[in-house]
Every structure is written in C-alpha cells, then in structure tokens.
PDB file of C-alpha atoms in Angstrom:
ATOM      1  CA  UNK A   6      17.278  20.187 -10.766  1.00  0.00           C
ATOM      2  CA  UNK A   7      16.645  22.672  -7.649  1.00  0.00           C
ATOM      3  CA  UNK A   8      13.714  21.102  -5.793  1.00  0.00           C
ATOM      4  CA  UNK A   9      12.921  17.857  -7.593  1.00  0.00           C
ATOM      5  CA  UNK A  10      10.173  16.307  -5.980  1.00  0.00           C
ATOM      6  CA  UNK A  11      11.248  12.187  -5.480  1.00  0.00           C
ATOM      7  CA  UNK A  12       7.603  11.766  -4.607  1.00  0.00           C
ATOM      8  CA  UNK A  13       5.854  12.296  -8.134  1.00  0.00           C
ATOM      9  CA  UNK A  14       4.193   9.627  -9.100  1.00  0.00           C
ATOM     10  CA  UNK A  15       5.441   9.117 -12.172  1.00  0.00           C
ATOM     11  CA  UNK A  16       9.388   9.497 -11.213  1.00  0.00           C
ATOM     12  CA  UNK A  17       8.943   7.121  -8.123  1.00  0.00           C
ATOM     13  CA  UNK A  18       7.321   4.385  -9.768  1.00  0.00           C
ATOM     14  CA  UNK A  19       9.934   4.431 -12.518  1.00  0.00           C
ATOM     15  CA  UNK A  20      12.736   4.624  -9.616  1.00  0.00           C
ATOM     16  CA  UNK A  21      11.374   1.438  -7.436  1.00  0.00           C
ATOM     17  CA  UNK A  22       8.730   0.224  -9.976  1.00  0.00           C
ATOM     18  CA  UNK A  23      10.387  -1.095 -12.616  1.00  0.00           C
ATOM     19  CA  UNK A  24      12.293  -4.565 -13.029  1.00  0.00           C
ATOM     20  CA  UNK A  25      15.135  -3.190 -14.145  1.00  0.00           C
ATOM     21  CA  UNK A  26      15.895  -1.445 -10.848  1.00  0.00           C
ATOM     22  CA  UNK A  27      14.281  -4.370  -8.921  1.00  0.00           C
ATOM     23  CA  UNK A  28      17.762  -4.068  -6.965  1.00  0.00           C
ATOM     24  CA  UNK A  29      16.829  -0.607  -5.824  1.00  0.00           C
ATOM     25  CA  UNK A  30      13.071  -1.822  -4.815  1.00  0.00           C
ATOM     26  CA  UNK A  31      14.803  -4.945  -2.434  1.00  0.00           C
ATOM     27  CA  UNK A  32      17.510  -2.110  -0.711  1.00  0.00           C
ATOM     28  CA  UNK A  33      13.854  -0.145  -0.111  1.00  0.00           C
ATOM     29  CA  UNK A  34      12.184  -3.226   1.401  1.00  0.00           C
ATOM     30  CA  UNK A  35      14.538  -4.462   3.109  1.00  0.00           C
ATOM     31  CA  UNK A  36      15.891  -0.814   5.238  1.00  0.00           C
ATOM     32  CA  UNK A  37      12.292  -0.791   6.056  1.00  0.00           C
ATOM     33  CA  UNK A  38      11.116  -4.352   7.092  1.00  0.00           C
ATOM     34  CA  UNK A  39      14.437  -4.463   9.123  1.00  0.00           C
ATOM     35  CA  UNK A  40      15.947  -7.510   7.085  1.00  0.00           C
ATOM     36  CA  UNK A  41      19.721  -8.525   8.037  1.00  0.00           C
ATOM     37  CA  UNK A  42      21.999 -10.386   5.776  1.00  0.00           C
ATOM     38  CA  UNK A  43      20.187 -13.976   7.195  1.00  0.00           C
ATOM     39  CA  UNK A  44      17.091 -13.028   6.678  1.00  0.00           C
ATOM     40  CA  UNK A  45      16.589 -10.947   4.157  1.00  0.00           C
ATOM     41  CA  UNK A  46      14.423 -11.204  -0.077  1.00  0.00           C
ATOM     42  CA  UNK A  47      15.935 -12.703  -2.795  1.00  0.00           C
ATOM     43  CA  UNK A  48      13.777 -11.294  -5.490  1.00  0.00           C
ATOM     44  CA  UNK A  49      10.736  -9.521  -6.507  1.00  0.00           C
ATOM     45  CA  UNK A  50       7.907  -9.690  -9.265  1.00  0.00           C
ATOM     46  CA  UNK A  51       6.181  -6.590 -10.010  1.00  0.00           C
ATOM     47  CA  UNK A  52       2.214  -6.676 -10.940  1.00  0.00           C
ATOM     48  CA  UNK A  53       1.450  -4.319 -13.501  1.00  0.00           C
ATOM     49  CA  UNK A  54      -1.395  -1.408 -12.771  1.00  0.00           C
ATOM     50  CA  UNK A  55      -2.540   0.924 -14.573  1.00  0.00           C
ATOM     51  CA  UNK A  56      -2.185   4.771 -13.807  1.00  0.00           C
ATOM     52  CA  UNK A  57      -5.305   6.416 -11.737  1.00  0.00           C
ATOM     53  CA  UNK A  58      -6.420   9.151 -12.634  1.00  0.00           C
ATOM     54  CA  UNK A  59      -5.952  12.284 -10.631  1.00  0.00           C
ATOM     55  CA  UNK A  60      -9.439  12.591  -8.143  1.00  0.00           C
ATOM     56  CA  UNK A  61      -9.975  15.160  -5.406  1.00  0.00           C
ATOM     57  CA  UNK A  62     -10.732  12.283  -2.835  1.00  0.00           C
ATOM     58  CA  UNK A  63      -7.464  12.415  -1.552  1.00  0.00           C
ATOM     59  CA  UNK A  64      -6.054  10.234  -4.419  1.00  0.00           C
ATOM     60  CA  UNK A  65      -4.010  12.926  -6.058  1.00  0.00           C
ATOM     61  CA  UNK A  66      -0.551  11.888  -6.418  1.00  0.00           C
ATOM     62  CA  UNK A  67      -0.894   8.072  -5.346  1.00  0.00           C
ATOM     63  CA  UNK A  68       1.167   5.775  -6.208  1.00  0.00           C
ATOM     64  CA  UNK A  69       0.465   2.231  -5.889  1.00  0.00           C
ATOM     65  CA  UNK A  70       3.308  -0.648  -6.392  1.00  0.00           C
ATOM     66  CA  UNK A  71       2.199  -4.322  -6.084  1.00  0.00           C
ATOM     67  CA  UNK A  72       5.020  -6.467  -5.799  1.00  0.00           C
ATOM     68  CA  UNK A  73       5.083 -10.341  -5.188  1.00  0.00           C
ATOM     69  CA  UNK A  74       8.442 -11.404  -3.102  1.00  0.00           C
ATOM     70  CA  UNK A  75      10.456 -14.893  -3.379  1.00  0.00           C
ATOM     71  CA  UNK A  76       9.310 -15.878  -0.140  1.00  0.00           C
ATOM     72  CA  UNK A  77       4.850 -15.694  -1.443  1.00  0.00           C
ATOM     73  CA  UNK A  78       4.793 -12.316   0.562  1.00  0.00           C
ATOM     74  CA  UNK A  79       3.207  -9.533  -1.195  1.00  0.00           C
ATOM     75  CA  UNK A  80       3.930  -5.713  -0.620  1.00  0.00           C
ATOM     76  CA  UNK A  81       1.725  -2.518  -1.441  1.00  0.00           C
ATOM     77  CA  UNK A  82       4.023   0.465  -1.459  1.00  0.00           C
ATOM     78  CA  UNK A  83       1.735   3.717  -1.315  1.00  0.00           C
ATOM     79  CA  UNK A  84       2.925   7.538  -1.849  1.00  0.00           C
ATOM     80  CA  UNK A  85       1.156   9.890  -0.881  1.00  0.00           C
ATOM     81  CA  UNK A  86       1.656  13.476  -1.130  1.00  0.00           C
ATOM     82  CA  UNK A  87      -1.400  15.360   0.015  1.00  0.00           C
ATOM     83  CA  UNK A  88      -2.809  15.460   3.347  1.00  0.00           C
ATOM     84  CA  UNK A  89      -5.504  13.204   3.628  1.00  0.00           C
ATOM     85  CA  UNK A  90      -7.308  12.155   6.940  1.00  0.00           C
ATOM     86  CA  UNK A  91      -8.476   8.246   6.528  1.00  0.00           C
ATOM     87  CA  UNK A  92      -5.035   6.961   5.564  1.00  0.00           C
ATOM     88  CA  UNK A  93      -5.587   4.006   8.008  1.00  0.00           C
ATOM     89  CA  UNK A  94      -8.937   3.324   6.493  1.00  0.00           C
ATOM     90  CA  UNK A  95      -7.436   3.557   3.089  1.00  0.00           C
ATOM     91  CA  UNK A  96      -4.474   1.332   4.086  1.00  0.00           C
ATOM     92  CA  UNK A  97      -6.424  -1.516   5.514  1.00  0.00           C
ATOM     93  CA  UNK A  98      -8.488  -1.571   2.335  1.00  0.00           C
ATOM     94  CA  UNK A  99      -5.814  -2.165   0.165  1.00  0.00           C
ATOM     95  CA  UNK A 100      -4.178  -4.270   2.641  1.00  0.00           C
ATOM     96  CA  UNK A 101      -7.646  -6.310   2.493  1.00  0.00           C
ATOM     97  CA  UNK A 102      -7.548  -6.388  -1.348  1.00  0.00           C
ATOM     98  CA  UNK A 103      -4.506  -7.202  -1.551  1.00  0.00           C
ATOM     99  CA  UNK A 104      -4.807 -10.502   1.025  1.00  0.00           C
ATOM    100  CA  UNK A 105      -7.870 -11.241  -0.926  1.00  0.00           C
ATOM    101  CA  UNK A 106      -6.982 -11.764  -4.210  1.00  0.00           C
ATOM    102  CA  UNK A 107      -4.744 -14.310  -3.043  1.00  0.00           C
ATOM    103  CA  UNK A 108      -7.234 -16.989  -3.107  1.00  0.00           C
ATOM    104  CA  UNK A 109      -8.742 -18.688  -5.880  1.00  0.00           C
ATOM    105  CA  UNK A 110     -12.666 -19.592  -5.240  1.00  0.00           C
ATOM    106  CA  UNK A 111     -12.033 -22.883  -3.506  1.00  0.00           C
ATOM    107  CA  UNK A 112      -8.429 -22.288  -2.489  1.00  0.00           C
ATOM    108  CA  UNK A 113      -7.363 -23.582   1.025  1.00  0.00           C
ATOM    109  CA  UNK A 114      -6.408 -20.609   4.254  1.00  0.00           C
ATOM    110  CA  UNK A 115      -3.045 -22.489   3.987  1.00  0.00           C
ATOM    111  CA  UNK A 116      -1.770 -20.920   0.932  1.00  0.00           C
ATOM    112  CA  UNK A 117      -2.337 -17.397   2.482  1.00  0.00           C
ATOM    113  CA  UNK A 118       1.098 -15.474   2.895  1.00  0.00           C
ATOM    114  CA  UNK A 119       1.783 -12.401   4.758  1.00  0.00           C
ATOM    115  CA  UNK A 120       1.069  -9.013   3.021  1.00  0.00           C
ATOM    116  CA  UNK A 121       2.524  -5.825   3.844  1.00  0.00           C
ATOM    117  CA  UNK A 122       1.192  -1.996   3.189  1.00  0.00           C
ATOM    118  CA  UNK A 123       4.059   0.382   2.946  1.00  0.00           C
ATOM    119  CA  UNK A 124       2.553   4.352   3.338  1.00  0.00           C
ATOM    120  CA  UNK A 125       5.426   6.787   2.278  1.00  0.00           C
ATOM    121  CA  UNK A 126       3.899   9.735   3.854  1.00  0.00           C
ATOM    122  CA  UNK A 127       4.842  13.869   2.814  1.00  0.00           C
ATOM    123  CA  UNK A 128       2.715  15.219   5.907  1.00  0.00           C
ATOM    124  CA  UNK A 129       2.474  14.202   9.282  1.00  0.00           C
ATOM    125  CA  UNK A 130      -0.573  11.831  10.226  1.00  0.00           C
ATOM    126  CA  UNK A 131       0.191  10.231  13.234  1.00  0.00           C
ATOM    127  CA  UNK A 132      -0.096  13.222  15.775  1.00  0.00           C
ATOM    128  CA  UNK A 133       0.717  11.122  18.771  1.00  0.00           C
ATOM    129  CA  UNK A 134       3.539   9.391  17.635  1.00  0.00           C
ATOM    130  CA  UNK A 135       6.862  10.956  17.518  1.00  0.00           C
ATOM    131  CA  UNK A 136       8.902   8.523  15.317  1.00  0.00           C
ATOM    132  CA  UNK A 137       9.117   8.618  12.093  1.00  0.00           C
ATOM    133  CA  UNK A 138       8.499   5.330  11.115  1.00  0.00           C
ATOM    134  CA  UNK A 139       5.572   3.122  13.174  1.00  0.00           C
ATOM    135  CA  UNK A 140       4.871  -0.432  12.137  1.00  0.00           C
ATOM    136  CA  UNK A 141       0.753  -1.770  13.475  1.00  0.00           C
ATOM    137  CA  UNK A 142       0.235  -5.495  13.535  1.00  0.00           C
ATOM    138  CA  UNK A 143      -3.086  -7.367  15.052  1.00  0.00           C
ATOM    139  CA  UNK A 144      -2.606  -7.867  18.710  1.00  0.00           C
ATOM    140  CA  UNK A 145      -4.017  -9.089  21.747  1.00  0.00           C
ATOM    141  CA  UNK A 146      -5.092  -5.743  23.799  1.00  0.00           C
ATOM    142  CA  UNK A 147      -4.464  -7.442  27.139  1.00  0.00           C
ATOM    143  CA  UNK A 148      -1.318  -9.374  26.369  1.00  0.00           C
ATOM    144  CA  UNK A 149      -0.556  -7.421  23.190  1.00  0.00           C
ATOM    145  CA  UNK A 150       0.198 -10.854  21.703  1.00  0.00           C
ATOM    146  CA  UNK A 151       0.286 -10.753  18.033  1.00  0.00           C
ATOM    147  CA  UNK A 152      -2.500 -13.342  16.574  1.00  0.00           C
ATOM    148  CA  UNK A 153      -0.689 -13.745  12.961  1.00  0.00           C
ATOM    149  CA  UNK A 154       2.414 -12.244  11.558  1.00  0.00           C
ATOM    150  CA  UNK A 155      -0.199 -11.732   8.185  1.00  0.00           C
ATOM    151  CA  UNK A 156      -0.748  -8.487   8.345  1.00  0.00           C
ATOM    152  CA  UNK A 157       2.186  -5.687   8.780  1.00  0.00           C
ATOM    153  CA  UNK A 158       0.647  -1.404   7.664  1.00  0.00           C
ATOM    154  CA  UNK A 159       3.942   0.868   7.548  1.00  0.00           C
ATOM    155  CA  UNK A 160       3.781   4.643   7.607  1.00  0.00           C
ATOM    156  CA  UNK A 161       6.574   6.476   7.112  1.00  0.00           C
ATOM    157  CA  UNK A 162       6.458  10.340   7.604  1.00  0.00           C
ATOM    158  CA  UNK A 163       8.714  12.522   5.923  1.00  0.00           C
ATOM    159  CA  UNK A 164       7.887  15.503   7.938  1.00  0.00           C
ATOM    160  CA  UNK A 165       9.220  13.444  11.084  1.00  0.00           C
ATOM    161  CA  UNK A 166      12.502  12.242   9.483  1.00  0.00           C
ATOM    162  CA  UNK A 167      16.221  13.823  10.699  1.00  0.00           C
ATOM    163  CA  UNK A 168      19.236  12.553  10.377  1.00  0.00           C
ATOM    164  CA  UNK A 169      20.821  11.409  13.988  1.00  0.00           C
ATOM    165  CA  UNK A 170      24.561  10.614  12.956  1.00  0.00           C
ATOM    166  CA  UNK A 171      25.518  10.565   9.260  1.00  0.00           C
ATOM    167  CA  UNK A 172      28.358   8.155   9.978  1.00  0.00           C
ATOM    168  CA  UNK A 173      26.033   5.264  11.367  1.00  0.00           C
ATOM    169  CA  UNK A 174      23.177   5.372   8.803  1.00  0.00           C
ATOM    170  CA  UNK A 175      21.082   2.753   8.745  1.00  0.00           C
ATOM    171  CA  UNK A 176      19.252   1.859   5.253  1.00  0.00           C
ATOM    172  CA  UNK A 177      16.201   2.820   6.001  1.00  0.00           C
ATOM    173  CA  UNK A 178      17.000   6.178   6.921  1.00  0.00           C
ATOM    174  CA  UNK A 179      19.495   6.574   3.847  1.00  0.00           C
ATOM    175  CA  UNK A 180      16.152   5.933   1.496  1.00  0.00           C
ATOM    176  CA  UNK A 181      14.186   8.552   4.171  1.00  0.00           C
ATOM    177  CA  UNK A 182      16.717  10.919   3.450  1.00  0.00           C
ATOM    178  CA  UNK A 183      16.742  10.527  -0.280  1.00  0.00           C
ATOM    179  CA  UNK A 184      12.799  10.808  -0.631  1.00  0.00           C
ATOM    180  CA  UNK A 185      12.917  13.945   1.609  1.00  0.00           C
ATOM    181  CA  UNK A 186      14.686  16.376  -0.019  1.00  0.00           C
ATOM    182  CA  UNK A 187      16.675  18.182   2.961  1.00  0.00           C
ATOM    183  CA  UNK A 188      19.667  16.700   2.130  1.00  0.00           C
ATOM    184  CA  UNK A 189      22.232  18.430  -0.895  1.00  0.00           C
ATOM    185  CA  UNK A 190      23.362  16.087  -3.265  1.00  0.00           C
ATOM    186  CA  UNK A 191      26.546  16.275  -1.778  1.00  0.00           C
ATOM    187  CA  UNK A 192      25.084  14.949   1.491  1.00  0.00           C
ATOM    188  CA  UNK A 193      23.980  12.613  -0.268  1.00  0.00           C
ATOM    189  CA  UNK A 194      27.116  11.426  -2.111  1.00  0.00           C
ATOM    190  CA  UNK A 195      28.506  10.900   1.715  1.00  0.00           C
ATOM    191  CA  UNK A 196      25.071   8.778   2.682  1.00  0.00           C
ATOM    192  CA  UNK A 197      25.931   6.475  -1.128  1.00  0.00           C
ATOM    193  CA  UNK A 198      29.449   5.492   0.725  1.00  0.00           C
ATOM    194  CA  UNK A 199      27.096   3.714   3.269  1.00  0.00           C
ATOM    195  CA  UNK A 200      24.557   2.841   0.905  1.00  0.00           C
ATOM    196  CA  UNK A 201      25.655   2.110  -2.667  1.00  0.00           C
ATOM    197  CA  UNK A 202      21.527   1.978  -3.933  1.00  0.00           C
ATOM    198  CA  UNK A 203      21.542   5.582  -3.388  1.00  0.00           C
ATOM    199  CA  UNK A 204      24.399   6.551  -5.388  1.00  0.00           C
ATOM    200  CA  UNK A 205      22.231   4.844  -7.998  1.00  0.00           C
ATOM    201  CA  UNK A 206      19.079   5.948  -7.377  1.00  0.00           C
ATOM    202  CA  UNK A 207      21.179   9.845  -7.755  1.00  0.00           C
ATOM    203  CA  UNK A 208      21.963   8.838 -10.652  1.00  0.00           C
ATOM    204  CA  UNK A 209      19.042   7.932 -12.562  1.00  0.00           C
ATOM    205  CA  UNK A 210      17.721  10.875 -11.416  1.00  0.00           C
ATOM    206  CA  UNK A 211      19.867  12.426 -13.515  1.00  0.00           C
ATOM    207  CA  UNK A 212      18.959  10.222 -16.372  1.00  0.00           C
ATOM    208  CA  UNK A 213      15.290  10.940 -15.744  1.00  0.00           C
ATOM    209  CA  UNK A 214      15.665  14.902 -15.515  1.00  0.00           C
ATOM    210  CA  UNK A 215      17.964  14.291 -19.300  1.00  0.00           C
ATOM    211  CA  UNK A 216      15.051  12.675 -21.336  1.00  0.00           C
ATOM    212  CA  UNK A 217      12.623  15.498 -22.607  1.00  0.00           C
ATOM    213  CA  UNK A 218       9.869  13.690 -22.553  1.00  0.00           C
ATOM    214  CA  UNK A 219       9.854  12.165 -18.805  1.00  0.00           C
ATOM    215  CA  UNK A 220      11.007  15.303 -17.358  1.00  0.00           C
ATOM    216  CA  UNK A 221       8.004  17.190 -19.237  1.00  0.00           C
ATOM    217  CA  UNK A 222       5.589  14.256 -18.110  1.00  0.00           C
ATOM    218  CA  UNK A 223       7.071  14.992 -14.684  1.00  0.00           C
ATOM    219  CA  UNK A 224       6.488  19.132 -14.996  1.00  0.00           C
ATOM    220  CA  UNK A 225       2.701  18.661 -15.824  1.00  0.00           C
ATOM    221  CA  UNK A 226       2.150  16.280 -13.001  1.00  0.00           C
ATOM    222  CA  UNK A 227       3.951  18.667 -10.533  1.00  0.00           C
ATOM    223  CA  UNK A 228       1.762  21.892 -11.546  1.00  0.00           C
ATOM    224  CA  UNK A 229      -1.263  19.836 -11.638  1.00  0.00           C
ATOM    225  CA  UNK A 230      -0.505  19.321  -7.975  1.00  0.00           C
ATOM    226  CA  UNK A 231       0.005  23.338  -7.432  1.00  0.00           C
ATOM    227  CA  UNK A 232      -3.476  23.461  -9.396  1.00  0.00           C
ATOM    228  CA  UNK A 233      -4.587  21.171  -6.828  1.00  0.00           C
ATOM    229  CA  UNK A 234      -3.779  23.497  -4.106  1.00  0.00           C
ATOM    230  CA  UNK A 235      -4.699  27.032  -5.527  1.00  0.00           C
ATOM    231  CA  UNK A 236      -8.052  25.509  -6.751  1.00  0.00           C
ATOM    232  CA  UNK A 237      -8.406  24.243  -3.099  1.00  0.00           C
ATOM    233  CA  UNK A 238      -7.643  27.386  -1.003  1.00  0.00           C
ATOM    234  CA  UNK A 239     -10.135  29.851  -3.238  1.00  0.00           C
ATOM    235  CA  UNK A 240     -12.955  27.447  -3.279  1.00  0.00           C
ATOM    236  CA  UNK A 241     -12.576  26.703   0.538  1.00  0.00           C
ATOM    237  CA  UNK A 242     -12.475  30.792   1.096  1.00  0.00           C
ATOM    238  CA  UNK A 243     -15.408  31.105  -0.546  1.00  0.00           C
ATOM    239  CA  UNK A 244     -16.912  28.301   0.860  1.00  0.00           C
ATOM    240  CA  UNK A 245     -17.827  26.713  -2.261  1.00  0.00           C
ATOM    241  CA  UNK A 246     -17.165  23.061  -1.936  1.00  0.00           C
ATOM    242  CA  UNK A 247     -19.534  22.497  -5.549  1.00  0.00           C
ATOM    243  CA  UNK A 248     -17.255  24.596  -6.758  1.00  0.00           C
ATOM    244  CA  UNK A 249     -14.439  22.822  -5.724  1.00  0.00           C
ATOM    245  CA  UNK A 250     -15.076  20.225  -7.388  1.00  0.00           C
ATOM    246  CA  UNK A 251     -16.378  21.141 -10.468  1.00  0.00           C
ATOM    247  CA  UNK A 252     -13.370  23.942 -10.769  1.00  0.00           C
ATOM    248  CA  UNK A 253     -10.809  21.023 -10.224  1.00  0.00           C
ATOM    249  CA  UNK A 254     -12.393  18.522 -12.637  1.00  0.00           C
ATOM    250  CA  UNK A 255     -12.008  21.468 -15.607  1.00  0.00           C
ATOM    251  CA  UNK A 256      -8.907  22.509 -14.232  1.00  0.00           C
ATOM    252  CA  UNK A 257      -7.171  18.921 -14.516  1.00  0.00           C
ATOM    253  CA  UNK A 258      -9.040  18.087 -17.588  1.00  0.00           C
ATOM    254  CA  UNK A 259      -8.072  21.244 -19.194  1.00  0.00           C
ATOM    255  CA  UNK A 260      -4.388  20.422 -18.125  1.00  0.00           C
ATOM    256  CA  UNK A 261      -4.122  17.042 -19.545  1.00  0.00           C
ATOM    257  CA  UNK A 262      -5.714  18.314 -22.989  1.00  0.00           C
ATOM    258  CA  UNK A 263      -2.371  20.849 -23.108  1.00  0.00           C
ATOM    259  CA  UNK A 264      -0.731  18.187 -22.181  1.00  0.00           C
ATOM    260  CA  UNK A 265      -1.557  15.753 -24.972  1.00  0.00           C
ATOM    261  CA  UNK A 266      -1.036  18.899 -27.679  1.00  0.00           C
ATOM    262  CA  UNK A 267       2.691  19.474 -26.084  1.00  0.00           C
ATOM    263  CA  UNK A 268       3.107  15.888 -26.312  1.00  0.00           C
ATOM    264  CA  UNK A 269       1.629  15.529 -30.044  1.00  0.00           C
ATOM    265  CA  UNK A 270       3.337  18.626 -31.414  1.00  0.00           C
ATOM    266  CA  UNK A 271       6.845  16.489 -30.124  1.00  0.00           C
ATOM    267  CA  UNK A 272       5.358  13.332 -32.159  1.00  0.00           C
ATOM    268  CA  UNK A 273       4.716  11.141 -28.907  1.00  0.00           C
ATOM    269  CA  UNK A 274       3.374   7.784 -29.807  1.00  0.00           C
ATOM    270  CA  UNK A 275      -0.330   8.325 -28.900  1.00  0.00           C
ATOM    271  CA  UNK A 276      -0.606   5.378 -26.665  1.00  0.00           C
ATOM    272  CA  UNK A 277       2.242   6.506 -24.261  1.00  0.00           C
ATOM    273  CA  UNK A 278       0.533   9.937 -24.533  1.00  0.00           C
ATOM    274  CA  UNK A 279      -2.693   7.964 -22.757  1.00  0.00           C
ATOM    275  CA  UNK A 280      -0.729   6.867 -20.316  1.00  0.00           C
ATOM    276  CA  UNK A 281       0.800   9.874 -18.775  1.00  0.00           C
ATOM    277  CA  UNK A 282      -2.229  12.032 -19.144  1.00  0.00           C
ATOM    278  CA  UNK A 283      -5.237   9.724 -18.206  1.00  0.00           C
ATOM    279  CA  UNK A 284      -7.262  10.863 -21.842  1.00  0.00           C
ATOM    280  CA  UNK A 285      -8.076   8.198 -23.556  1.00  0.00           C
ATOM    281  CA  UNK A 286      -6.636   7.206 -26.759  1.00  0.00           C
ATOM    282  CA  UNK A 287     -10.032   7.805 -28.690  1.00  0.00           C
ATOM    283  CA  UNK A 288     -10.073  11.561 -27.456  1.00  0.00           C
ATOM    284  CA  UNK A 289      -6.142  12.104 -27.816  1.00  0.00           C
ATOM    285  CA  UNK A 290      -7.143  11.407 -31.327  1.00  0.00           C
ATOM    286  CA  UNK A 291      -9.878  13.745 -31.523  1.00  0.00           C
ATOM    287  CA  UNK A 292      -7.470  16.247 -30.153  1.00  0.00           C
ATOM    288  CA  UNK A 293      -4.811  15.185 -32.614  1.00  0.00           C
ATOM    289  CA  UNK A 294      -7.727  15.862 -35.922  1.00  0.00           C
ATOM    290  CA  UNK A 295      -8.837  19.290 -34.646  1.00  0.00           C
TER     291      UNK A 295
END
C-alpha cells in the first residue's frame, strides 16, 4: 500500500504490542537501549491498556505500550504523531507513573527497578539537538555524574533520521528506517539481510493491509487524523479556538458513529467494534436498533 503510515496506532501496537511478535518488540528494545549479545533481554510481558480515545490535547494518535522485561525493568514505548510542545512534561509523567505503581503501600525502595520512556517521535522536538536519537538521565550538573541508572526518557525523531551507509546498519537505525517511510520496500528487503526482524515486520504488514477489517480500522483512524488537521487550520484562521474544539469533538464523534455502521453492516462482533472506535458498547447498540 503506497504511503502506509507504520505510526497508526492501531497497526503499531499490533506490530510490537502483541505477544505473539514479542520477538519483534526485544529486536526494537534492544537497537535502541544499545544491548550487545552479553547484555542484552531475554523476554518481555506486555500489560494490557485499553485504547484512549482520540482528544485534541495533543493525545491524538498515542500509543502507549507497557511492557515488563526479564530483568524487573519496565518500558513505556510512546508514538506520537502530531506536534505537540510538552513532550518532556508528558514523558516524565508517565515515566513517574510508571516507577510508581511499582510499589505496593508498604513495599521497600529496594524492589524499585529501572524504567525506561521510549518517545517515537514524527516531528522534530528537540531544536538544538541534531541527532536523531538523544537519551536524558538524572545527573550531577557540575560533575554530570549520573545519581541512579532508574530513570532513562528516549526520543527518537523521525524527521532527523538518514541512512549513513546501508551496508553497516546498525539495529536501531534498521527499525528508524522502517517506521519512517523513506525507504522502498526494496530498500528495505536489502536492510532485512542485516536485520532479519524487519523482513518480518514487512511482512505482516502485508498480512495486516490483507484482512478487511484491520485495514478498514486502520483507514478511519488515518482520516480522522486528516480531520484533525483540516479542522485545525480553519478554526485557527478564524481564530476560533471554541470552535476548535467543539468542531473536532462532532467531527470525531460523527466519524466513529460511520464507523460503527461500516463495521455493523460487515457483522463485526459489537465488542471489537468498541474497541476500535472508542463508542461504547451501550451506544453501538443504540446505533445497531435505529
């Protein structure tokens, strides 16, 4: 499909979110947190959330995967794909969460493991950094000593990302290069010699894009994200931020209701129609009477 977007919410979660693909998740994690053959995860446990709803606070199009790893340390893996200014404040809240819900009231500090915030990134947010990937720890600002190894934020911007030498491709940058659609699929095919998870990941892409129902789940989301933008840009020119808001609201409301109706009229169980459209089941039913 010319100009699949890897980035929707619902494909990328199925791609590194599932436990059936945990494989694909660990070749992820591991190009980006720099692990080598000695040091490196053995496994992962995914914790089940449900979808958000699409919001205008800068939410649209976030993913969220919570993972536990073998070792205790967990791992938040954020998408997102619209601009949106307080990414660092956002990141260090679910970083905090995250660390938090470790504990059990009465639990000891000891039993605290490291937990990392991965932000895949489709804009460019860090405007005085020039690489493409920038890891922030908590340091000293004399010695720039690191006080714990607990806390590790990623971001990782797409915009940033080219290719140096396709022969010496390191991991990370063979995921990059998948998520950023520059490359041609056969460019790719050359990057899966490297990096075998690729060649994988290509191909249940293809598997995705086969199944009616996923790639019409996937369609919706993607033009609720062009609604995002059009609703935007008038409102702004106008200068009606009230506006704005309330004209989005109806707009994606109004958009998941056709949803639901395309998805009823193909005899989708109701539940899984919930899911992908954020109505709940009570309404979907409504819809389903009338």
């Amino acid at each position: 499909m010319e100009n699949f977007n890897r980035l929707n919410d619902l494909y990328f979660k199925k791609l590194l979110g599932d436990k059936k693909r945990k494989n694909l998740t660990l070749s992820f994690l591991h190009g980006v947190l720099n692990k080598d053959d000695k040091n490196y995860f053995t496994d992962i446990s995914f914790l089940d959330k449900d979808n958000e709803p699409l919001t205008l606070d800068g939410k649209l199009s976030k993913l969220d995967i919570r993972a536990d790893l073998n070792d205790g340390t967990q791992v938040d893996i954020e998408v997102q794909v619209c601009p949106f200014k307080l990414m660092a404040e956002r990141s260090l809240y679910y970083w905090s969460k995250m660390y938090l819900e470790q504990l059990e009231k009465g639990a000891e500090y000891k039993k605290l493991k490291k937990a990392i915030a991965i932000n895949l990134l489709a804009f460019d947010y860090l405007e005085d950094e020039q690489e493409w990937h920038n890891i922030y720890n908590l340091l000293n600002v004399k010695s720039h000593k690191k006080l714990t190894d607990h806390i590790e934020i990623h971001f990782l911007e797409l915009p940033k990302f080219t290719l140096k030498d396709m022969r010496k491709i390191r991991v990370s940058e063979a995921w990059l290069a998948y998520f950023s659609g520059k490359y041609s699929k056969e460019e790719l095919e050359e990057i899966a010699m490297t990096t075998p998870a690729i060649k994988e990941a290509v191909e249940f892409e293809d598997t995705f894009l086969q199944d009616k129902i996923e790639r019409r789940a996937y369609e919706q989301r993607e033009k609720a994200i062009r609604d995002y933008y059009s609703y935007m840009n008038a409102f702004k020119e106008e200068g009606l931020q009230q506006g704005l808001e309330q004209g989005m609201q109806k707009g994606l409301y109004q958009q998941a209701i056709q949803t639901a109706k395309n998805m009823l009229k193909d005899k989708v169980d109701i539940k899984l129609i919930s899911k992908y459209t954020n109505l709940s089941v009570e309404e979907i039913k409504k819809i389903n009477e009338e």
